[in-house]
XYZ file of C-alpha atoms in Angstrom:
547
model
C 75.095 106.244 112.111
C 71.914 105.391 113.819
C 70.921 102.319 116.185
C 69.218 99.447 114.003
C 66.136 99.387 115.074
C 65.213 96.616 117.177
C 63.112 93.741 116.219
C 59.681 92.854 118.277
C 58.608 88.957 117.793
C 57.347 86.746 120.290
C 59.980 84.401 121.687
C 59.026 80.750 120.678
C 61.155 77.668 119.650
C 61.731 79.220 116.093
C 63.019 82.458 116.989
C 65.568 80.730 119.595
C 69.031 79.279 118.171
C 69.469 76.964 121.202
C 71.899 74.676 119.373
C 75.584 74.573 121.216
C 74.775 73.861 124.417
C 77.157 75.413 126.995
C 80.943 75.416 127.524
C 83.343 74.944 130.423
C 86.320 76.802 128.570
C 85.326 80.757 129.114
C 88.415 81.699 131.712
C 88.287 85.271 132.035
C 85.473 87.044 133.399
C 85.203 89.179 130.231
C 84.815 85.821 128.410
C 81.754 84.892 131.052
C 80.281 87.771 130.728
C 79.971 87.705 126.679
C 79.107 84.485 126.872
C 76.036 84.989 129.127
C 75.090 87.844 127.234
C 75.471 85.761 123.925
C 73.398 82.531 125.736
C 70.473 85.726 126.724
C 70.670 86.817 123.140
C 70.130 83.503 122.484
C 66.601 83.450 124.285
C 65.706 86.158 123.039
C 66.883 89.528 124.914
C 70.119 91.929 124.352
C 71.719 92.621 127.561
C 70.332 95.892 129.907
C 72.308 95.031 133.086
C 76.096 95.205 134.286
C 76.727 91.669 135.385
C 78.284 92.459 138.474
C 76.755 89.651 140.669
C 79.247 87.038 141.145
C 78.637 83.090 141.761
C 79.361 83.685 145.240
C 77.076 86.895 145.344
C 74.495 85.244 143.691
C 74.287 82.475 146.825
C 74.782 85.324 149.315
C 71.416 87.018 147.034
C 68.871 83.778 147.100
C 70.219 83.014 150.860
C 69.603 86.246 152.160
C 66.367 87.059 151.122
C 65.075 84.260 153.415
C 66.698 85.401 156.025
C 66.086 82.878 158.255
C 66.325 84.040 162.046
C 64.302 86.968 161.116
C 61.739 84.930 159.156
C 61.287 82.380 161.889
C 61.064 85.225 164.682
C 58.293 86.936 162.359
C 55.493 83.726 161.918
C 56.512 82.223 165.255
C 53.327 82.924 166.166
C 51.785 79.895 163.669
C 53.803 76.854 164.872
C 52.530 78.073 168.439
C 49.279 78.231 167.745
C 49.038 75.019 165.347
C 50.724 72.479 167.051
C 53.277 74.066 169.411
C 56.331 72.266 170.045
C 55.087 69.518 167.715
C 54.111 72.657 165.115
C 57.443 74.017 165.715
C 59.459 70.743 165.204
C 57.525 68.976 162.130
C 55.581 71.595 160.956
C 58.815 73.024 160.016
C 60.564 69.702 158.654
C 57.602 68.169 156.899
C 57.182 71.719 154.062
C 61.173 71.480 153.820
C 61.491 68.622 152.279
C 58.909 68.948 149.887
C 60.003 72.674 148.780
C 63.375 71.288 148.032
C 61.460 69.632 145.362
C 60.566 72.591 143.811
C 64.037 74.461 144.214
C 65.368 71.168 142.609
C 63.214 71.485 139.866
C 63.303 75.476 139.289
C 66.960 75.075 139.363
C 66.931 72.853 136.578
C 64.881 75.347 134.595
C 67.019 78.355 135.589
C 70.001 76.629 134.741
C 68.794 76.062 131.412
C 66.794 79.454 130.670
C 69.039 82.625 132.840
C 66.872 85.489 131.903
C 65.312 88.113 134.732
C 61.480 87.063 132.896
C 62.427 84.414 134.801
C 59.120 81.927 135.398
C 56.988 82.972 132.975
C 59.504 82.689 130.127
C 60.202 79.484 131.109
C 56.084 78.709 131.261
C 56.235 80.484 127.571
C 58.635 77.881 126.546
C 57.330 74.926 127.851
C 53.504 75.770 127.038
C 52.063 73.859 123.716
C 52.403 76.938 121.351
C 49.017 77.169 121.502
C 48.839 77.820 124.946
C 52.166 79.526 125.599
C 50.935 83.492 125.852
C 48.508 82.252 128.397
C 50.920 80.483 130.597
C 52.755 82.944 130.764
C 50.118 85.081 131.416
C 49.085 83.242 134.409
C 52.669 82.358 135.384
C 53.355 86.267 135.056
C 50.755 88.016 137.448
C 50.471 84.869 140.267
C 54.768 85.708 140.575
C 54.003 89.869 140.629
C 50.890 89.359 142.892
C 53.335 87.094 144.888
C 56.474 89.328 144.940
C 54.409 92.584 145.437
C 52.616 91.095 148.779
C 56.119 89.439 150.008
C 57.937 92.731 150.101
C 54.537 94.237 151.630
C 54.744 91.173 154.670
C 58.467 91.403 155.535
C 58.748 95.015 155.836
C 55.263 95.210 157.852
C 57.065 92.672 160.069
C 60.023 94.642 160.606
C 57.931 97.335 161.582
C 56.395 94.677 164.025
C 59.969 94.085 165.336
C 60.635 97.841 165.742
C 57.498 98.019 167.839
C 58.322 95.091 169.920
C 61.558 96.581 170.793
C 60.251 99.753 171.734
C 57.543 98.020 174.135
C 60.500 96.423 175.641
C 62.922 98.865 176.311
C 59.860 101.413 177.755
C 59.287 98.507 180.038
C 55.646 98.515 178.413
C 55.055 102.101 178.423
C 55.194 102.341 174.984
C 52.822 100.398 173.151
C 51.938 101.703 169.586
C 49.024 100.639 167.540
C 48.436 99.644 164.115
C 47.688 103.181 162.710
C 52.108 103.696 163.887
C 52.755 100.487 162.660
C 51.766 101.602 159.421
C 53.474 104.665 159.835
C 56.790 102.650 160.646
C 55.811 100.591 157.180
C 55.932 103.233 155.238
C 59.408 104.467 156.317
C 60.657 101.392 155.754
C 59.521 100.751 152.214
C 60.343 104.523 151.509
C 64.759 103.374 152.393
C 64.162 100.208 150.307
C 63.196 102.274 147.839
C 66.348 104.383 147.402
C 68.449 101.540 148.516
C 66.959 99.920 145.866
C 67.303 102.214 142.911
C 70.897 101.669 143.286
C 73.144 100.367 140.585
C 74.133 96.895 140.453
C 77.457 96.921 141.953
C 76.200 98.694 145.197
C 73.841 96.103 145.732
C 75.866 93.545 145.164
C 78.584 94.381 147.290
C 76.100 95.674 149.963
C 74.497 92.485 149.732
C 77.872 90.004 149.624
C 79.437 92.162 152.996
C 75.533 91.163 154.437
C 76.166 87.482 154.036
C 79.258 86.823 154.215
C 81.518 89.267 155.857
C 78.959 90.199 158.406
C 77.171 87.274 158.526
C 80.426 84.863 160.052
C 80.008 87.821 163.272
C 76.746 89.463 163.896
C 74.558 89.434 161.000
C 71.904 86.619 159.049
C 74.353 83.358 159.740
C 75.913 84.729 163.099
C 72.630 86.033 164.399
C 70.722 82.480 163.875
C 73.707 80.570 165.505
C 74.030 83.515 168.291
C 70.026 82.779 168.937
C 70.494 78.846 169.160
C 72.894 79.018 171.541
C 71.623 81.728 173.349
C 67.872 79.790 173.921
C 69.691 76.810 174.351
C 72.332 77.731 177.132
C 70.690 80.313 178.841
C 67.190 78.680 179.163
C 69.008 76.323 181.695
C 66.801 74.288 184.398
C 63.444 75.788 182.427
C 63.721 74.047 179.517
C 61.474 71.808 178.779
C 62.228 67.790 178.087
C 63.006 66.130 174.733
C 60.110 64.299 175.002
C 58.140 67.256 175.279
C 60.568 69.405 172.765
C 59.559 66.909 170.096
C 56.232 65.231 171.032
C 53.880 67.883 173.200
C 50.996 68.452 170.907
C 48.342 71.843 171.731
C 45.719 72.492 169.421
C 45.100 76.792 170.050
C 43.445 77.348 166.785
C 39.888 76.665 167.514
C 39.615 74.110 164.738
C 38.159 71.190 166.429
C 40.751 68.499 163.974
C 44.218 68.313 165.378
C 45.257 67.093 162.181
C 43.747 70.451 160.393
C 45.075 72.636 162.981
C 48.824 70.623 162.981
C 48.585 71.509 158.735
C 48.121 75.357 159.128
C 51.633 75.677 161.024
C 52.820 75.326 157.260
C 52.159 78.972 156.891
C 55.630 79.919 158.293
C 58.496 77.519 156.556
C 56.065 78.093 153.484
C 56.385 82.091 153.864
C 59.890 81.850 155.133
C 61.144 79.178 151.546
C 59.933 81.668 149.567
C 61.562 84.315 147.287
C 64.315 81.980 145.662
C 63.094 82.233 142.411
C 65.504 85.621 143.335
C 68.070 83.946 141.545
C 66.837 83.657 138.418
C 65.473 87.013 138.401
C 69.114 88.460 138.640
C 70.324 86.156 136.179
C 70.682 88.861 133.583
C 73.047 90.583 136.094
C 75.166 87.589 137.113
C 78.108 86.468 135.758
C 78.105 82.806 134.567
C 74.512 83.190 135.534
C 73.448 79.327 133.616
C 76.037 77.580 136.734
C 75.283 80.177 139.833
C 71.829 80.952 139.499
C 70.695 76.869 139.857
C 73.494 76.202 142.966
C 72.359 79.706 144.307
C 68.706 78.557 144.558
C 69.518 75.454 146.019
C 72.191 76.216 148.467
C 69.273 79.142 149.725
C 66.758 76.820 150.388
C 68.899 74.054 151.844
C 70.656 76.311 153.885
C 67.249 78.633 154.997
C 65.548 75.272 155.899
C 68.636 73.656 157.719
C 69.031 76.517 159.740
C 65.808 77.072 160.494
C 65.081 73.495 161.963
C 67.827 73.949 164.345
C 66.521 77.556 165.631
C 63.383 76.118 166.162
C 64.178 73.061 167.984
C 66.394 75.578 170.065
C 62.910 77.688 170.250
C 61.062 74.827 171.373
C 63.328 73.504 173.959
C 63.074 77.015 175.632
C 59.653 77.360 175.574
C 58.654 76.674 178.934
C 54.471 77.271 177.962
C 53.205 77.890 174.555
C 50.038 79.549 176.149
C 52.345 82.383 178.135
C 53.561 83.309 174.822
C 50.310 83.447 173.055
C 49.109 85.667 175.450
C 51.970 88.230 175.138
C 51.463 91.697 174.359
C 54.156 91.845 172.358
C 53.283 91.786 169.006
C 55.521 89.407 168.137
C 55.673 86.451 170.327
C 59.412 85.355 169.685
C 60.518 88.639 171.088
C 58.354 87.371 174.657
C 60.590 84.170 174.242
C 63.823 86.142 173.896
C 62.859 88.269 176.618
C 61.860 85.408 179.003
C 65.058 83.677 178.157
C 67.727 86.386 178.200
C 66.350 89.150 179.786
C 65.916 92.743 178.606
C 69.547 93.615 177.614
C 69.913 90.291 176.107
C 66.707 90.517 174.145
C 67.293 94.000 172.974
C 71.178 93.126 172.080
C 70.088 89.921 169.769
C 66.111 91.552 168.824
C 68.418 94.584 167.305
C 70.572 92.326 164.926
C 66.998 90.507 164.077
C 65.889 94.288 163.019
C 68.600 94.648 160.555
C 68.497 91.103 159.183
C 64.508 91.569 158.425
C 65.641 94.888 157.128
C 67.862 94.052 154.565
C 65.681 90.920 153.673
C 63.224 93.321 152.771
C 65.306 95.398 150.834
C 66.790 92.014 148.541
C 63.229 91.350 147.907
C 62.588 94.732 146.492
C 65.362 94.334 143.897
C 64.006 91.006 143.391
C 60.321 92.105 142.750
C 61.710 95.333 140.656
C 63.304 93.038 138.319
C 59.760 90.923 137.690
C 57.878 93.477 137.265
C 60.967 94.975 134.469
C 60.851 92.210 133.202
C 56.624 91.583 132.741
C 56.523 95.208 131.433
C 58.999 94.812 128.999
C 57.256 92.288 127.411
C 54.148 94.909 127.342
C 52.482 93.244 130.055
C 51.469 95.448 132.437
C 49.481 98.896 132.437
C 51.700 101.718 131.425
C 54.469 99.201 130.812
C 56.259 101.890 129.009
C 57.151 103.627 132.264
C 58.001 100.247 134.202
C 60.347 98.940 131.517
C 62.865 101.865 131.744
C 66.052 101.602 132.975
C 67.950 104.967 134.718
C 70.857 105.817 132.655
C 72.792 106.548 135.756
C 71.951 103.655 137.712
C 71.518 101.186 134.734
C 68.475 100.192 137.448
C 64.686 99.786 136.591
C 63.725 102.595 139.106
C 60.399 103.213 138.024
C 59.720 99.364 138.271
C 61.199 99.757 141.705
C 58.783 102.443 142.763
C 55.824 101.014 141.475
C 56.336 97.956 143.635
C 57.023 100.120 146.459
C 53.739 102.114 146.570
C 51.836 98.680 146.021
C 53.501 97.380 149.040
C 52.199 100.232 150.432
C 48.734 99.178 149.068
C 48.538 96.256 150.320
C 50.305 97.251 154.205
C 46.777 98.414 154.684
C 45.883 95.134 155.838
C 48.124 96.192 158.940
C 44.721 97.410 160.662
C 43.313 93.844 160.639
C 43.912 91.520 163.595
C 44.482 88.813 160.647
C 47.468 90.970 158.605
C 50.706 88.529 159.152
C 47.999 85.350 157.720
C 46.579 87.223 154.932
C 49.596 88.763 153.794
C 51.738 85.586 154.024
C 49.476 83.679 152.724
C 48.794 85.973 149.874
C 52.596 85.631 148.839
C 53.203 82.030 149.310
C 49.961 81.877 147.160
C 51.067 84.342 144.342
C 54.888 82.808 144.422
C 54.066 79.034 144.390
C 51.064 79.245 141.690
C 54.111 80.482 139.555
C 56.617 78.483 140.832
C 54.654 75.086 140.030
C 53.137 76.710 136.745
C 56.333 75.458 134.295
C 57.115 72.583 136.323
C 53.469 70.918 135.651
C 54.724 72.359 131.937
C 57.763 71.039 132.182
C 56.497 67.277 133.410
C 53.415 67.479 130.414
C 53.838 69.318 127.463
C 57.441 70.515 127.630
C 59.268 66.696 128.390
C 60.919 67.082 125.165
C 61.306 71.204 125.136
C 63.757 71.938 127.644
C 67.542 72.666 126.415
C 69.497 71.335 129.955
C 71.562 73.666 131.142
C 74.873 72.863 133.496
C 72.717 71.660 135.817
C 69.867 69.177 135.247
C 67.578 66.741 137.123
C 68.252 63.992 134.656
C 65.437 61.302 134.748
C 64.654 62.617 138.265
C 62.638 65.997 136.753
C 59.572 63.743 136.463
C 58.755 62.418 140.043
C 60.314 65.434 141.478
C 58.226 67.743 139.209
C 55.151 65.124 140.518
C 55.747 65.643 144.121
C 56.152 69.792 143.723
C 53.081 70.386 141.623
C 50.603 67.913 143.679
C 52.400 69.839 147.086
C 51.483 73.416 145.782
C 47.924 72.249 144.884
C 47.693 71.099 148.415
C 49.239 73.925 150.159
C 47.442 76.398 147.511
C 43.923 75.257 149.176
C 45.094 74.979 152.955
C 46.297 78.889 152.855
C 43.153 79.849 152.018
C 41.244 78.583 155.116
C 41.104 80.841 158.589
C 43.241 80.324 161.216
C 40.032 79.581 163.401
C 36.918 77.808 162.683
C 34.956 80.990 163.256
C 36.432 84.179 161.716
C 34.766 87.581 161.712
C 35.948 90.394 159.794
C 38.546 91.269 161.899
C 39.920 87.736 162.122
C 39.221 86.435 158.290
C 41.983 85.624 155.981
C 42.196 88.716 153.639
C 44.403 86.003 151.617
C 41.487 84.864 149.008
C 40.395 88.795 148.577
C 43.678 89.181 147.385
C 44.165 86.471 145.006
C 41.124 87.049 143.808
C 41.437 90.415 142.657
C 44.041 89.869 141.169
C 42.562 86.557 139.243
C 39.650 88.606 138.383
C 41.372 91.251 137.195
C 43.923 89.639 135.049
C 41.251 87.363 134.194
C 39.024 89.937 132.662
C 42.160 91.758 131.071
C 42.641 88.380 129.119
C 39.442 87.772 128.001
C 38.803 91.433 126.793
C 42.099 92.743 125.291
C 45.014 90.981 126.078
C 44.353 87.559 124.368
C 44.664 89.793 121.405
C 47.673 91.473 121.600
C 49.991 89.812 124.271
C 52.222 86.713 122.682
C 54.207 86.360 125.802
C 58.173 86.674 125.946
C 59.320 89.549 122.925
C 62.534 89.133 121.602
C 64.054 92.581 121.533
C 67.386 91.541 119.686
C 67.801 91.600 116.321
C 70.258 89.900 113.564
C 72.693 92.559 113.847
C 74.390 92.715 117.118
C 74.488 95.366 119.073
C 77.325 95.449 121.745
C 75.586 95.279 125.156
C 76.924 97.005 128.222
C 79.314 94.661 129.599
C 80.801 94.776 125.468
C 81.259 98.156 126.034
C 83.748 98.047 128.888
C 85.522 95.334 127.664
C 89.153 96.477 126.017
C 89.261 95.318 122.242
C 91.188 92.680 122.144
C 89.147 90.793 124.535
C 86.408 91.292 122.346
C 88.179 89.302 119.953
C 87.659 85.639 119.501
């Protein structure tokens, strides 16, 4: 007998059953898994992915693609220049707190919507109808732009990282430029690639030994401890006071404000908080995905930002002068700070375990960028969305999808060759990613107050001054990334940023207007009345299909 064929309609309130809320009594993880896939069917998709990710690999998947020590060491060159110890210690604190409002309020949303289409299918259903193939429109592209440049800017700064190393251990005789930089890039994004491609269970057990078997010894949680104490300890008589840890102020920007040059420190916690949204994006693979993508969003953020405010203070402590490290020629200057503090072997010992913990960031945010732009295409979305939207009947992987973000990471590394790369790239990405992020919140708070379902989790009456707070702190930050990190830029030194974002508005733009508006109706529903048994189904032994 043949396959019904499947049904395409636009997934709006009427095509959703979202009566029945959510149950505590599914014990087995055969009964999770049906009942996630019967809660996706439920908004609108049959199931395409072996939920293999488990509550606790979920958390290890949102925390680790922040990886913290390696995010920090990457943009310490921002807090230096805007601010120094004072950019260091508040310009980390001060973004914190206000992006836990938006992981508060994404959670609340992921909780109540787990599918991989993630933000825009949450802008779809929280848009007036009349608006809702637009939002998620907008929502859609600002998250791929986003995603696309983020896996671009941590894998160009593990190549930075690479380089620094190398300088180090020639003693300075090797020194390469930006055209081997690139050249280091494109290895790197070539391994995520493959890595990848993988099928669900690799990564996820790849990703859970990452965090949490490796992580207690060597790796992302060992590595940031390992650095604290190791800046803290062996900095001994040259650190500098508290008063000075906390309260030394240098403006290096060339911005002639204090206050303006304090703001654009921002850059890094805003880069480094990003990439969360990971959680929801896996949803479709996660078991119990409705409890563990919500706690695994905020858990990543709390934990990222926690972290990160101790390495930092540790950073600033043993930072003897903010102008010796901005004069490095290290590329990165957190590797001159490590070298200054611990030596050469020391440096090279704790830079190496940096390396691999910027690696494998960079390879979670490839699976978490594949999955948007799976998700985007299977909706019709994007250009030859026929070709992103398959899945690998080996891997049960979207390895086209995976590709296609890998060569426009490779796009966009071209930026390598200007002085202003790290800043244009970063801000590019926290641009792309918060525009989305804030996108069904400011739905959520206007048009969608009585839409939303609540999921396990929810904000209660909370969701509307924490929803206030998140969308007027994107608009701000939105603006502030777009500005130079000087007062006089020349081509060399410009924020590429804004050309970025705005090809991408323009082009998306002009797709809208011309064709799209026509034809695009946002989320498709691509289940029909008549089940059909999804993967995990498939696996299961009868009788635990029965009810």
């Amino acid at each position: 007998m043949s396959s019904p064929k499947l049904d395409k309609q636009p997934v709006d309130s009427t095509t959703i059953p979202v009566e029945g809320g959510y149950h505590d009594h599914h014990t087995t993880s055969s009964e999770l898994r049906h009942a996630d896939d019967v809660r996706l069917a439920q908004l609108g998709y049959r199931s395409e992915f072996r939920r293999e990710f488990s509550f606790i690999e979920t958390i290890a998947f949102a925390f680790s693609i922040m990886g913290v020590v390696a995010s920090i060491s990457s943009t310490f060159s921002f807090p230096l220049v805007s601010g120094g110890h004072v950019g260091m210690i508040f310009g980390w604190l001060i973004p914190s707190l206000f992006v836990m409002t938006i992981a508060a309020s994404m959670a609340e949303l992921a909780s109540s919507m787990p599918t991989s289409a993630g933000l825009y299918y949450f802008s779809a259903k929280l848009a007036p109808p009349k608006y809702s193939a637009l939002a998620s429109w907008i929502t859609g592209w600002a998250n791929i732009t986003g995603q696309v440049t983020l896996v671009c800017s941590i894998d160009f700064t593990c190549a930075q990282m690479i380089t620094t190393a190398l300088a180090v251990g020639s003693n300075g005789s090797v020194v390469l430029g930006n055209g081997p930089t690139y050249g280091i890039l494109l290895a790197i994004l070539f391994t995520h690639g493959i890595v990848c491609s993988a099928a669900t269970t690799v990564l996820a057990r790849l990703n859970l030994f990452y965090v949490v078997v490796n992580g207690e010894f060597s790796l992302l949680v060992g590595t940031t401890i390992a650095a604290i104490i190791s800046l803290l300890v062996c900095a001994g008589d040259k650190k500098v006071s508290t008063r000075d840890a906390f309260t030394l102020f240098e403006n290096n920007t060339g911005w002639a404000n204090n206050g303006w040059a304090f703001l654009l420190a921002f850059t890094a916690p805003m880069w480094t908080l990003t990439g969360y949204d990971s959680a929801a994006h896996i949803s479709e693979e996660t078991a119990g995905a409705a409890r563990a993508a919500p706690v695994a969003i905020l858990v990543g953020v709390g934990a990222t930002a926690s972290l990160g405010w101790l390495l930092l203070i540790a950073a600033s402590f043993a930072t003897a002068s903010v102008p010796d490290l901005l004069t490095s020629t290290l590329p990165l200057p957190m590797g001159q700070l490590f070298l200054d503090v611990l030596g050469k072997r020391g440096m090279l010992t704790i830079w190496s375990f940096i390396i691999v913990v910027q690696y494998v960031t960079g390879a979670a945010q490839g699976v978490d960028a594949s999955r948007v732009v799976f998700a985007f295409a299977r909706d019709n979305a994007l250009p030859g969305s026929r070709w992103w939207k398959r899945m690998n009947r080996h891997t049960q992987t979207p390895v086209n999808a995976v590709w296609l973000v890998i060569v426009l990471a490779a796009i966009c590394g071209l930026l390598g060759f200007s002085a202003a790369a790290l800043s244009s790239l970063a801000g590019a990405s926290v641009i792309g990613l918060y525009v989305s992020y804030v996108t069904p919140i400011f739905l959520r708070i206007t048009s969608g107050r009585d839409k939303l379902v609540r999921g396990p989790f929810s904000l209660g009456r909370w969701y509307m001054p924490l929803g206030v707070v998140a969308v007027a702190w994107v608009c701000f930050i939105v603006v502030l990334l777009l500005f130079p990190s000087s007062s006089a830029p020349t081509a060399e030194t410009m924020n590429y940023a804004v050309v970025l974002i705005m090809a991408v508005f323009i082009f998306a733009s002009v797709s809208w207007i011309v064709s799209a508006r026509r034809w695009f109706t946002g989320p498709i529903s691509n289940v029909n009345e008549s089940a059909t048994p999804t993967l995990d189904e498939k696996q299961q032994p009868m009788a635990d299909r029965v009810d």
